[in-house]
Amino acid sequence: MASYKLLLLILVFAGAFIQYINGKLSPKYYSSTCPNAFSIVQGEVIAAIKNETRIGASLLRLHFHDCFVNGCDASILLDDTPGFIGEKTAVPNNNSVRGFEVVDQIKAKLEKACPGVVSCADILALAARDSVVHLGGPSWNVGLGRRDSTSASRSAANTSIPPPTSNISSLLSSFAAQGLSLRDLVALAGSHTIGLARCTSFRARIYNDTTIDAVFAKSLQSNCPRTGNDNNLASLDLQTPTYFDNLYYKNLLKEKGLLHSDQELFNGTSADALVKIYASNTFKFFEDFAKSMVKMGKIKPLTGSQGEIRINCRKVNWK
Ligand code: HEM
Ligand SMILES: *[C@@H]1O[C@H](CO)[C@@H](O)[C@H](O)[C@H]1NC(C)=O
Ligand SMILES: *[C@@H]1O[C@H](CO)[C@@H](O)[C@H](O)[C@H]1NC(C)=O
Ligand SMILES: *[C@@H]1O[C@H](CO)[C@@H](O)[C@H](O)[C@H]1NC(C)=O
Ligand SMILES: *[C@@H]1O[C@H](CO)[C@@H](O)[C@H](O)[C@H]1NC(C)=O
Ligand SMILES: *[C@@H]1O[C@H](CO)[C@@H](O)[C@H](O)[C@H]1NC(C)=O
Ligand SMILES: *[C@@H]1O[C@H](CO)[C@@H](O)[C@H](O)[C@H]1NC(C)=O
């Protein structure tokens, strides 16, 4: 019995140590230092979505593009300076990512309420969750305690974020590189139930792919000609683009995914089974989506004394 207790004790301490070296995130991280953080972020997100519904999708995507580039460290928020090129003009981001003004607005409110406490990386994680919830999707507890990077990497942004031309094997390896599985890939791609894409992101698909519904392809071509109008927009979910539901998967079953990469998830591979499950079971989609968002939010966070808490999300403190 005594040796059993000793073993238990050792296990508990080992667990605590592993949490410490992993810099584990906690939903309660700001409960004494900034108890209003949740309501401030949520209030600003709801106001921003009331002003423009699409911004919820844009905020969700910002967290993804942050986490996939050297971890969830707000590197994507850094502006270029004369001596420094950030991630905003990397290929997947240029003329595409949006929502920076909303993050600034949230940060300004947080700095008034609790100066120097809440990181920009945590703002992105909370704003993504609040956006999904407000648009009708699932909720989850956001682990907090991320700190902000003092650098960014345009080349890593070029290579780590998968392009819409990706095939299933490229998608899988790009997610695996972040510690994310096939299930995470298919669940997180369900984000494309909201938001818009530019013509340049789906042109090759609507003119050249064989795995696309012909009527659907035709309907997109008038607004996305073979050349020009690169920035014309179409909904990622043709049915309910401002509502977080499982219709994205139902579209894939009918070869009506907007991006080539979307349709790759239902094209005769092991991903098909998951698409079918999520298309028929919103609850299962929501459950897996929430789990995978938590997992994505844990990609290589800076914790403890690493990085800093930026005062202005667009620049490092000492510049
Ligand atoms: C599986 C690989 C993925 C690829 C290849 C991909 C690619 C893209 C592309 C090309 C766009 C349109 C960008 C434009 O034309 O300006 C887009 C939009 C979007 N993506 Fe993804 N994405 C992927 C995964 C994800 C994930 C994991 C999330 C979130 C967790 C996400 C959230 C979004 C959202 C919400 C939008 C709409 C943004 C807006 O309307 O502002 N995507 N994605
Ligand atoms: C409201 O949305 C528009 C885009 O539709 C944007 O230009 C504007 O900055 C937003 N205003 C606020 C206060 O967020
Ligand atoms: C980003 O977009 C701008 C405006 O369209 C363009 O001038 C610039 O060349 C693009 N940058 C990169 C690196 O593609
Ligand atoms: C990212 O890709 C763009 C377009 O190919 C290129 O102009 C730029 O030099 C790349 N940046 C880095 C740092 O790799
Ligand atoms: C998938 O895309 C990658 C990168 O473009 C390419 O090297 C590979 O051959 C493709 N695989 C298949 C099965 O088409
Ligand atoms: C998708 O399916 C089509 C038709 O079966 C096939 O030609 C194509 O190679 C598949 N795409 C990939 C990358 O597996
Ligand atoms: C479609 O494929 C053809 C032949 O590979 C290519 O020349 C053309 O540029 C492609 N069209 C689009 C819109 O990508």
CSV table of C-alpha atoms and ligand atoms in Angstrom, one decimal:
chain,number,residue,atom,x,y,z
A,1,MET,CA,0.0,0.0,0.0
A,2,ALA,CA,2.8,2.5,1.0
A,3,SER,CA,4.7,1.8,-2.2
A,4,TYR,CA,1.5,2.2,-4.2
A,5,LYS,CA,1.0,5.7,-2.6
A,6,LEU,CA,4.6,6.5,-3.3
A,7,LEU,CA,4.2,5.5,-6.9
A,8,LEU,CA,1.1,7.7,-7.2
A,9,LEU,CA,3.0,10.6,-5.7
A,10,ILE,CA,5.8,10.2,-8.1
A,11,LEU,CA,3.3,10.1,-11.0
A,12,VAL,CA,1.6,13.2,-9.8
A,13,PHE,CA,4.9,15.1,-9.6
A,14,ALA,CA,6.0,13.8,-12.9
A,15,GLY,CA,2.7,15.0,-14.4
A,16,ALA,CA,3.2,18.4,-12.9
A,17,PHE,CA,6.7,18.6,-14.2
A,18,ILE,CA,5.7,17.6,-17.7
A,19,GLN,CA,3.0,20.2,-17.6
A,20,TYR,CA,5.6,22.8,-16.5
A,21,ILE,CA,8.1,21.9,-19.3
A,22,ASN,CA,5.3,21.8,-21.8
A,23,GLY,CA,4.1,25.2,-20.6
A,24,LYS,CA,0.6,23.9,-20.4
A,25,LEU,CA,-2.1,26.4,-21.2
A,26,SER,CA,-5.0,26.9,-18.8
A,27,PRO,CA,-8.5,28.4,-19.3
A,28,LYS,CA,-8.1,30.1,-15.9
A,29,TYR,CA,-4.8,31.8,-16.8
A,30,TYR,CA,-6.3,35.3,-16.5
A,31,SER,CA,-8.9,34.7,-13.8
A,32,SER,CA,-7.1,36.9,-11.2
A,33,THR,CA,-5.0,39.1,-13.5
A,34,CYS,CA,-7.7,40.0,-16.0
A,35,PRO,CA,-11.1,38.6,-15.0
A,36,ASN,CA,-12.9,40.6,-17.7
A,37,ALA,CA,-10.8,39.3,-20.5
A,38,PHE,CA,-13.5,36.9,-21.7
A,39,SER,CA,-16.3,39.4,-21.8
A,40,ILE,CA,-14.1,42.1,-23.4
A,41,VAL,CA,-13.1,39.8,-26.3
A,42,GLN,CA,-16.6,38.4,-26.7
A,43,GLY,CA,-18.2,41.9,-26.7
A,44,GLU,CA,-15.8,43.2,-29.4
A,45,VAL,CA,-16.2,40.1,-31.5
A,46,ILE,CA,-20.0,40.3,-31.4
A,47,ALA,CA,-19.9,44.0,-32.3
A,48,ALA,CA,-17.5,43.3,-35.2
A,49,ILE,CA,-19.8,40.5,-36.6
A,50,LYS,CA,-22.8,42.8,-36.2
A,51,ASN,CA,-21.0,45.3,-38.3
A,52,GLU,CA,-19.8,42.7,-40.9
A,53,THR,CA,-20.8,39.0,-40.7
A,54,ARG,CA,-17.8,37.8,-42.7
A,55,ILE,CA,-15.3,39.1,-40.0
A,56,GLY,CA,-16.1,36.1,-37.8
A,57,ALA,CA,-14.7,33.8,-40.5
A,58,SER,CA,-11.7,36.1,-41.0
A,59,LEU,CA,-10.9,36.0,-37.2
A,60,LEU,CA,-11.1,32.2,-37.2
A,61,ARG,CA,-8.7,32.0,-40.1
A,62,LEU,CA,-6.2,34.4,-38.4
A,63,HIS,CA,-5.8,31.9,-35.5
A,64,PHE,CA,-5.1,29.1,-38.0
A,65,HIS,CA,-2.6,31.1,-40.0
A,66,ASP,CA,-0.9,32.1,-36.7
A,67,CYS,CA,-0.6,28.6,-35.3
A,68,PHE,CA,0.7,26.9,-38.4
A,69,VAL,CA,3.7,29.3,-38.7
A,70,ASN,CA,6.0,28.5,-35.8
A,71,GLY,CA,3.2,28.1,-33.3
A,72,CYS,CA,0.4,30.2,-31.9
A,73,ASP,CA,2.5,33.2,-31.0
A,74,ALA,CA,0.7,36.1,-32.8
A,75,SER,CA,3.6,36.3,-35.3
A,76,ILE,CA,1.0,36.9,-38.1
A,77,LEU,CA,0.0,40.2,-36.5
A,78,LEU,CA,3.4,41.9,-36.8
A,79,ASP,CA,3.5,44.7,-39.4
A,80,ASP,CA,6.5,45.0,-41.8
A,81,THR,CA,9.1,47.6,-40.9
A,82,PRO,CA,12.0,49.0,-42.9
A,83,GLY,CA,14.3,46.4,-41.4
A,84,PHE,CA,11.8,43.5,-41.1
A,85,ILE,CA,9.4,41.6,-43.3
A,86,GLY,CA,6.5,39.9,-41.5
A,87,GLU,CA,4.0,37.3,-42.6
A,88,LYS,CA,1.2,39.6,-43.8
A,89,THR,CA,2.6,39.5,-47.4
A,90,ALA,CA,3.4,35.8,-47.5
A,91,VAL,CA,1.6,34.1,-50.4
A,92,PRO,CA,-1.3,32.5,-48.3
A,93,ASN,CA,-1.9,35.9,-46.5
A,94,ASN,CA,-1.3,38.6,-49.1
A,95,ASN,CA,-4.6,40.4,-50.0
A,96,SER,CA,-6.3,37.6,-48.1
A,97,VAL,CA,-6.1,37.6,-44.3
A,98,ARG,CA,-8.2,40.2,-42.6
A,99,GLY,CA,-9.4,41.2,-39.1
A,100,PHE,CA,-6.3,43.0,-37.8
A,101,GLU,CA,-8.3,46.2,-36.9
A,102,VAL,CA,-10.7,44.1,-34.8
A,103,VAL,CA,-7.7,42.6,-32.9
A,104,ASP,CA,-6.3,46.1,-32.4
A,105,GLN,CA,-9.7,47.2,-31.0
A,106,ILE,CA,-9.8,44.2,-28.6
A,107,LYS,CA,-6.2,44.8,-27.5
A,108,ALA,CA,-6.9,48.5,-26.8
A,109,LYS,CA,-9.8,47.6,-24.5
A,110,LEU,CA,-7.8,44.9,-22.8
A,111,GLU,CA,-4.8,47.3,-22.3
A,112,LYS,CA,-7.2,49.8,-20.6
A,113,ALA,CA,-8.7,47.1,-18.3
A,114,CYS,CA,-5.5,45.2,-17.5
A,115,PRO,CA,-2.3,46.7,-19.0
A,116,GLY,CA,0.4,44.4,-20.2
A,117,VAL,CA,-1.4,41.2,-19.2
A,118,VAL,CA,-3.3,39.5,-22.1
A,119,SER,CA,-1.2,38.3,-25.0
A,120,CYS,CA,-2.1,38.9,-28.7
A,121,ALA,CA,-1.8,35.2,-29.3
A,122,ASP,CA,-4.5,34.5,-26.7
A,123,ILE,CA,-6.7,37.2,-28.2
A,124,LEU,CA,-6.6,35.3,-31.5
A,125,ALA,CA,-7.5,32.0,-29.8
A,126,LEU,CA,-10.4,33.6,-27.9
A,127,ALA,CA,-11.7,35.6,-30.9
A,128,ALA,CA,-11.7,32.4,-33.1
A,129,ARG,CA,-13.8,30.6,-30.5
A,130,ASP,CA,-16.2,33.5,-29.9
A,131,SER,CA,-16.7,33.9,-33.7
A,132,VAL,CA,-17.6,30.3,-34.1
A,133,VAL,CA,-20.0,30.4,-31.2
A,134,HIS,CA,-21.7,33.6,-32.4
A,135,LEU,CA,-22.2,32.1,-35.9
A,136,GLY,CA,-24.0,29.1,-34.5
A,137,GLY,CA,-21.1,26.7,-34.0
A,138,PRO,CA,-19.8,24.8,-31.0
A,139,SER,CA,-18.0,26.2,-28.0
A,140,TRP,CA,-14.9,25.0,-26.1
A,141,ASN,CA,-12.6,26.0,-23.3
A,142,VAL,CA,-9.7,28.0,-24.7
A,143,GLY,CA,-6.4,27.2,-23.0
A,144,LEU,CA,-4.6,30.5,-22.2
A,145,GLY,CA,-1.2,31.7,-21.3
A,146,ARG,CA,0.4,32.0,-24.7
A,147,ARG,CA,3.0,34.7,-25.1
A,148,ASP,CA,3.8,36.8,-28.1
A,149,SER,CA,6.8,36.3,-30.5
A,150,THR,CA,9.4,39.0,-31.1
A,151,SER,CA,9.8,37.8,-34.6
A,152,ALA,CA,7.9,36.5,-37.6
A,153,SER,CA,8.8,34.3,-40.6
A,154,ARG,CA,7.6,35.1,-44.1
A,155,SER,CA,9.3,32.0,-45.5
A,156,ALA,CA,7.7,29.7,-42.9
A,157,ALA,CA,4.3,31.3,-43.7
A,158,ASN,CA,5.0,30.6,-47.4
A,159,THR,CA,5.7,27.0,-46.8
A,160,SER,CA,3.7,25.9,-43.7
A,161,ILE,CA,0.2,27.0,-44.7
A,162,PRO,CA,-1.2,24.6,-47.3
A,163,PRO,CA,-2.3,26.1,-50.7
A,164,PRO,CA,-5.8,25.5,-52.1
A,165,THR,CA,-4.3,23.4,-54.9
A,166,SER,CA,-3.1,20.8,-52.4
A,167,ASN,CA,-3.9,17.2,-52.9
A,168,ILE,CA,-4.9,14.9,-49.9
A,169,SER,CA,-1.3,13.7,-49.3
A,170,SER,CA,0.0,17.2,-49.2
A,171,LEU,CA,-2.8,18.3,-46.8
A,172,LEU,CA,-2.1,15.3,-44.6
A,173,SER,CA,1.7,16.0,-44.4
A,174,SER,CA,1.2,19.7,-43.8
A,175,PHE,CA,-1.2,18.9,-40.9
A,176,ALA,CA,1.1,16.1,-39.6
A,177,ALA,CA,4.0,18.6,-39.5
A,178,GLN,CA,1.9,20.4,-36.9
A,179,GLY,CA,1.1,17.2,-34.9
A,180,LEU,CA,-2.4,17.1,-36.4
A,181,SER,CA,-4.1,14.0,-37.7
A,182,LEU,CA,-6.4,13.0,-40.6
A,183,ARG,CA,-9.4,13.5,-38.2
A,184,ASP,CA,-8.1,17.0,-37.2
A,185,LEU,CA,-7.7,17.9,-40.9
A,186,VAL,CA,-11.2,16.9,-41.9
A,187,ALA,CA,-12.8,18.4,-38.8
A,188,LEU,CA,-10.9,21.7,-39.0
A,189,ALA,CA,-11.5,22.0,-42.8
A,190,GLY,CA,-15.2,22.3,-41.7
A,191,SER,CA,-14.2,26.0,-41.0
A,192,HIS,CA,-15.0,26.5,-44.6
A,193,THR,CA,-18.6,26.4,-43.7
A,194,ILE,CA,-18.2,30.1,-43.3
A,195,GLY,CA,-16.4,32.9,-45.2
A,196,LEU,CA,-15.3,33.7,-48.7
A,197,ALA,CA,-12.5,32.9,-51.1
A,198,ARG,CA,-11.0,34.9,-54.0
A,199,CYS,CA,-11.3,33.8,-57.6
A,200,THR,CA,-7.6,33.2,-57.7
A,201,SER,CA,-8.0,30.5,-55.1
A,202,PHE,CA,-10.6,28.5,-57.0
A,203,ARG,CA,-10.1,29.4,-60.7
A,204,ALA,CA,-8.1,26.3,-61.7
A,205,ARG,CA,-10.8,24.2,-60.0
A,206,ILE,CA,-13.8,25.6,-61.8
A,207,TYR,CA,-12.2,25.4,-65.2
A,208,ASN,CA,-10.1,22.3,-65.0
A,209,ASP,CA,-11.1,19.9,-62.2
A,210,THR,CA,-13.1,16.8,-63.1
A,211,THR,CA,-14.3,16.3,-59.5
A,212,ILE,CA,-16.7,19.2,-59.6
A,213,ASP,CA,-20.4,19.4,-60.2
A,214,ALA,CA,-20.7,20.9,-63.7
A,215,VAL,CA,-23.6,23.2,-62.9
A,216,PHE,CA,-21.9,24.4,-59.8
A,217,ALA,CA,-18.6,25.1,-61.8
A,218,LYS,CA,-20.5,26.9,-64.5
A,219,SER,CA,-22.4,29.1,-61.9
A,220,LEU,CA,-19.0,30.3,-60.6
A,221,GLN,CA,-17.4,31.1,-63.9
A,222,SER,CA,-19.3,34.3,-64.7
A,223,ASN,CA,-17.9,36.0,-61.6
A,224,CYS,CA,-14.5,34.4,-61.9
A,225,PRO,CA,-13.3,34.6,-65.5
A,226,ARG,CA,-10.2,32.7,-66.9
A,227,THR,CA,-8.2,35.8,-66.5
A,228,GLY,CA,-8.6,39.0,-64.4
A,229,ASN,CA,-10.9,39.7,-61.5
A,230,ASP,CA,-8.6,37.8,-59.2
A,231,ASN,CA,-10.2,39.3,-56.1
A,232,ASN,CA,-13.8,38.5,-56.9
A,233,LEU,CA,-15.3,36.5,-54.0
A,234,ALA,CA,-17.4,33.4,-53.7
A,235,SER,CA,-18.7,31.6,-50.6
A,236,LEU,CA,-16.8,28.6,-49.4
A,237,ASP,CA,-20.1,27.1,-48.4
A,238,LEU,CA,-22.6,27.9,-51.2
A,239,GLN,CA,-25.6,27.2,-49.0
A,240,THR,CA,-25.1,29.0,-45.7
A,241,PRO,CA,-21.9,31.0,-45.8
A,242,THR,CA,-22.6,33.0,-42.6
A,243,TYR,CA,-23.8,30.1,-40.5
A,244,PHE,CA,-21.5,27.6,-38.8
A,245,ASP,CA,-23.1,24.2,-39.7
A,246,ASN,CA,-22.2,21.0,-41.4
A,247,LEU,CA,-23.4,21.9,-44.9
A,248,TYR,CA,-19.8,22.2,-46.0
A,249,TYR,CA,-19.6,18.4,-45.8
A,250,LYS,CA,-22.9,17.9,-47.5
A,251,ASN,CA,-21.6,20.0,-50.4
A,252,LEU,CA,-18.5,17.8,-50.7
A,253,LEU,CA,-20.7,14.7,-51.1
A,254,LYS,CA,-22.2,16.5,-54.2
A,255,GLU,CA,-18.8,17.6,-55.5
A,256,LYS,CA,-19.6,21.2,-54.6
A,257,GLY,CA,-16.5,22.0,-52.6
A,258,LEU,CA,-15.2,25.4,-53.7
A,259,LEU,CA,-11.5,24.8,-53.3
A,260,HIS,CA,-9.6,21.9,-54.9
A,261,SER,CA,-8.3,21.2,-51.4
A,262,ASP,CA,-11.8,20.9,-50.1
A,263,GLN,CA,-12.9,18.4,-52.6
A,264,GLU,CA,-9.8,16.4,-52.0
A,265,LEU,CA,-11.3,15.4,-48.7
A,266,PHE,CA,-14.0,13.5,-50.5
A,267,ASN,CA,-12.3,11.9,-53.5
A,268,GLY,CA,-11.9,8.2,-52.8
A,269,THR,CA,-9.5,8.2,-49.8
A,270,SER,CA,-9.8,7.4,-46.1
A,271,ALA,CA,-10.9,11.0,-45.5
A,272,ASP,CA,-14.3,10.1,-47.2
A,273,ALA,CA,-15.6,8.2,-44.2
A,274,LEU,CA,-15.1,11.2,-41.9
A,275,VAL,CA,-16.8,13.6,-44.4
A,276,LYS,CA,-19.8,11.2,-44.5
A,277,ILE,CA,-20.0,11.1,-40.7
A,278,TYR,CA,-19.8,14.9,-40.4
A,279,ALA,CA,-22.3,15.4,-43.2
A,280,SER,CA,-24.8,13.2,-41.4
A,281,ASN,CA,-24.1,14.2,-37.8
A,282,THR,CA,-23.7,17.8,-36.8
A,283,PHE,CA,-23.2,16.9,-33.2
A,284,LYS,CA,-20.2,14.7,-34.1
A,285,PHE,CA,-18.7,17.4,-36.3
A,286,PHE,CA,-19.1,20.0,-33.5
A,287,GLU,CA,-17.5,17.7,-31.0
A,288,ASP,CA,-14.5,16.9,-33.1
A,289,PHE,CA,-14.1,20.4,-34.4
A,290,ALA,CA,-13.9,21.7,-30.8
A,291,LYS,CA,-11.4,19.1,-29.9
A,292,SER,CA,-9.3,19.8,-32.9
A,293,MET,CA,-9.4,23.6,-32.3
A,294,VAL,CA,-8.0,23.0,-28.8
A,295,LYS,CA,-5.3,20.9,-30.3
A,296,MET,CA,-4.4,23.4,-33.0
A,297,GLY,CA,-4.3,26.1,-30.3
A,298,LYS,CA,-1.6,24.2,-28.5
A,299,ILE,CA,0.9,24.2,-31.4
A,300,LYS,CA,4.2,25.4,-29.9
A,301,PRO,CA,3.0,28.2,-27.7
A,302,LEU,CA,5.5,30.5,-26.1
A,303,THR,CA,5.0,30.3,-22.3
A,304,GLY,CA,6.7,31.2,-19.0
A,305,SER,CA,9.4,33.8,-19.7
A,306,GLN,CA,9.5,33.1,-23.5
A,307,GLY,CA,8.5,36.0,-25.8
A,308,GLU,CA,6.6,38.9,-24.4
A,309,ILE,CA,3.2,40.3,-23.9
A,310,ARG,CA,3.0,42.8,-26.7
A,311,ILE,CA,1.4,46.2,-25.9
A,312,ASN,CA,0.6,46.8,-29.6
A,313,CYS,CA,-0.2,43.6,-31.4
A,314,ARG,CA,1.4,45.0,-34.6
A,315,LYS,CA,4.9,45.5,-33.2
A,316,VAL,CA,7.4,44.1,-30.7
A,317,ASN,CA,7.7,46.1,-27.5
A,318,TRP,CA,11.3,47.2,-27.8
A,319,LYS,CA,11.1,48.5,-31.3
B,1,HEM,C1,-7.0,22.2,-45.0
B,1,HEM,C2,-6.3,23.1,-45.5
B,1,HEM,C3,-6.8,24.5,-45.8
B,1,HEM,C4,-6.6,25.1,-47.0
B,1,HEM,C5,-5.9,24.6,-48.2
B,1,HEM,C6,-7.3,26.4,-46.8
B,1,HEM,C7,-7.3,27.4,-47.8
B,1,HEM,C8,-8.1,28.5,-47.8
B,1,HEM,C9,-8.2,29.4,-48.8
B,1,HEM,C10,-7.5,29.4,-50.1
B,1,HEM,C11,-9.1,30.4,-48.4
B,1,HEM,C12,-9.6,31.6,-49.2
B,1,HEM,C13,-8.5,32.7,-49.1
B,1,HEM,C14,-8.7,33.7,-50.2
B,1,HEM,O1,-9.1,33.4,-51.3
B,1,HEM,O2,-8.4,34.9,-49.9
B,1,HEM,C15,-9.6,30.0,-47.1
B,1,HEM,C16,-10.5,30.7,-46.4
B,1,HEM,C17,-10.8,30.4,-45.1
B,1,HEM,N1,-10.2,29.5,-44.3
B,1,HEM,FE1,-9.1,28.0,-45.0
B,1,HEM,N2,-7.8,26.5,-45.6
B,1,HEM,C18,-7.5,25.3,-44.9
B,1,HEM,C19,-7.8,25.1,-43.6
B,1,HEM,C20,-8.4,25.9,-42.8
B,1,HEM,C21,-8.5,25.8,-41.3
B,1,HEM,C22,-7.8,24.7,-40.5
B,1,HEM,C23,-9.2,26.9,-40.9
B,1,HEM,C24,-9.6,27.2,-39.5
B,1,HEM,C25,-9.4,26.5,-38.4
B,1,HEM,C26,-9.6,27.6,-42.0
B,1,HEM,C27,-10.5,28.7,-42.0
B,1,HEM,C28,-10.8,29.5,-43.1
B,1,HEM,C29,-11.8,30.5,-43.1
B,1,HEM,C30,-12.8,30.8,-41.9
B,1,HEM,C31,-11.8,31.1,-44.3
B,1,HEM,C32,-12.7,32.3,-44.8
B,1,HEM,C33,-12.0,33.6,-44.4
B,1,HEM,C34,-12.7,34.9,-44.7
B,1,HEM,O3,-13.8,34.9,-45.3
B,1,HEM,O4,-12.1,35.9,-44.5
B,1,HEM,N3,-9.1,27.1,-43.1
B,1,HEM,N4,-8.9,28.9,-46.7
B,2,LIG,C1,-17.4,47.6,-40.5
B,2,LIG,O1,-17.2,46.8,-41.6
B,2,LIG,C2,-16.6,47.5,-42.7
B,2,LIG,C3,-16.6,46.5,-43.9
B,2,LIG,O2,-17.8,46.0,-44.2
B,2,LIG,C4,-15.3,47.9,-42.4
B,2,LIG,O3,-14.7,48.6,-43.4
B,2,LIG,C5,-15.3,48.9,-41.1
B,2,LIG,O4,-14.0,49.2,-40.7
B,2,LIG,C6,-16.1,48.1,-40.0
B,2,LIG,N1,-16.3,49.1,-38.9
B,2,LIG,C7,-16.0,48.8,-37.7
B,2,LIG,C8,-16.3,49.8,-36.7
B,2,LIG,O5,-15.6,47.7,-37.3
B,3,LIG,C1,1.0,41.4,-52.4
B,3,LIG,O1,0.0,42.1,-53.0
B,3,LIG,C2,0.3,43.4,-53.5
B,3,LIG,C3,-1.0,44.1,-54.0
B,3,LIG,O2,-1.7,43.3,-54.8
B,3,LIG,C4,1.3,43.2,-54.7
B,3,LIG,O3,1.7,44.4,-55.2
B,3,LIG,C5,2.5,42.5,-54.1
B,3,LIG,O4,3.4,42.1,-55.1
B,3,LIG,C6,2.1,41.2,-53.4
B,3,LIG,N1,3.3,40.7,-52.7
B,3,LIG,C7,3.7,39.4,-52.8
B,3,LIG,C8,4.9,39.1,-52.1
B,3,LIG,O5,3.2,38.6,-53.5
B,4,LIG,C1,7.3,34.0,-50.3
B,4,LIG,O1,6.8,33.7,-51.6
B,4,LIG,C2,6.7,34.9,-52.5
B,4,LIG,C3,6.0,34.5,-53.8
B,4,LIG,O2,6.6,33.3,-54.3
B,4,LIG,C4,8.1,35.4,-52.7
B,4,LIG,O3,8.1,36.6,-53.5
B,4,LIG,C5,8.8,35.7,-51.4
B,4,LIG,O4,10.2,36.0,-51.7
B,4,LIG,C6,8.8,34.5,-50.5
B,4,LIG,N1,9.3,34.9,-49.3
B,4,LIG,C7,10.1,34.2,-48.5
B,4,LIG,C8,10.8,34.9,-47.4
B,4,LIG,O5,10.3,33.0,-48.8
B,5,LIG,C1,0.5,15.7,-54.4
B,5,LIG,O1,1.1,17.0,-54.5
B,5,LIG,C2,2.5,16.9,-54.3
B,5,LIG,C3,2.9,18.4,-54.2
B,5,LIG,O2,2.4,19.1,-55.3
B,5,LIG,C4,3.1,16.1,-55.4
B,5,LIG,O3,4.5,16.1,-55.2
B,5,LIG,C5,2.6,14.7,-55.3
B,5,LIG,O4,3.1,14.0,-56.4
B,5,LIG,C6,1.0,14.7,-55.4
B,5,LIG,N1,0.6,13.4,-55.1
B,5,LIG,C7,-0.4,12.8,-55.8
B,5,LIG,C8,-0.8,11.5,-55.3
B,5,LIG,O5,-1.0,13.3,-56.7
B,6,LIG,C1,-9.4,12.7,-57.3
B,6,LIG,O1,-10.2,11.8,-58.1
B,6,LIG,C2,-10.0,11.9,-59.5
B,6,LIG,C3,-11.1,11.1,-60.1
B,6,LIG,O2,-11.2,9.8,-59.5
B,6,LIG,C4,-8.6,11.4,-59.8
B,6,LIG,O3,-8.4,11.5,-61.2
B,6,LIG,C5,-7.6,12.2,-59.0
B,6,LIG,O4,-6.4,11.7,-59.2
B,6,LIG,C6,-7.9,12.3,-57.6
B,6,LIG,N1,-7.1,13.2,-57.0
B,6,LIG,C7,-6.1,12.8,-56.2
B,6,LIG,C8,-5.1,13.9,-56.0
B,6,LIG,O5,-6.1,11.8,-55.6
B,7,LIG,C1,-6.3,24.5,-67.2
B,7,LIG,O1,-5.3,23.5,-67.7
B,7,LIG,C2,-4.7,23.9,-68.8
B,7,LIG,C3,-3.9,22.8,-69.3
B,7,LIG,O2,-3.1,22.3,-68.3
B,7,LIG,C4,-3.9,25.2,-68.6
B,7,LIG,O3,-3.2,25.6,-69.7
B,7,LIG,C5,-4.8,26.3,-68.0
B,7,LIG,O4,-4.0,27.4,-67.6
B,7,LIG,C6,-5.6,25.8,-66.8
B,7,LIG,N1,-6.6,26.8,-66.5
B,7,LIG,C7,-6.7,27.4,-65.4
B,7,LIG,C8,-7.8,28.4,-65.3
B,7,LIG,O5,-6.0,27.0,-64.4
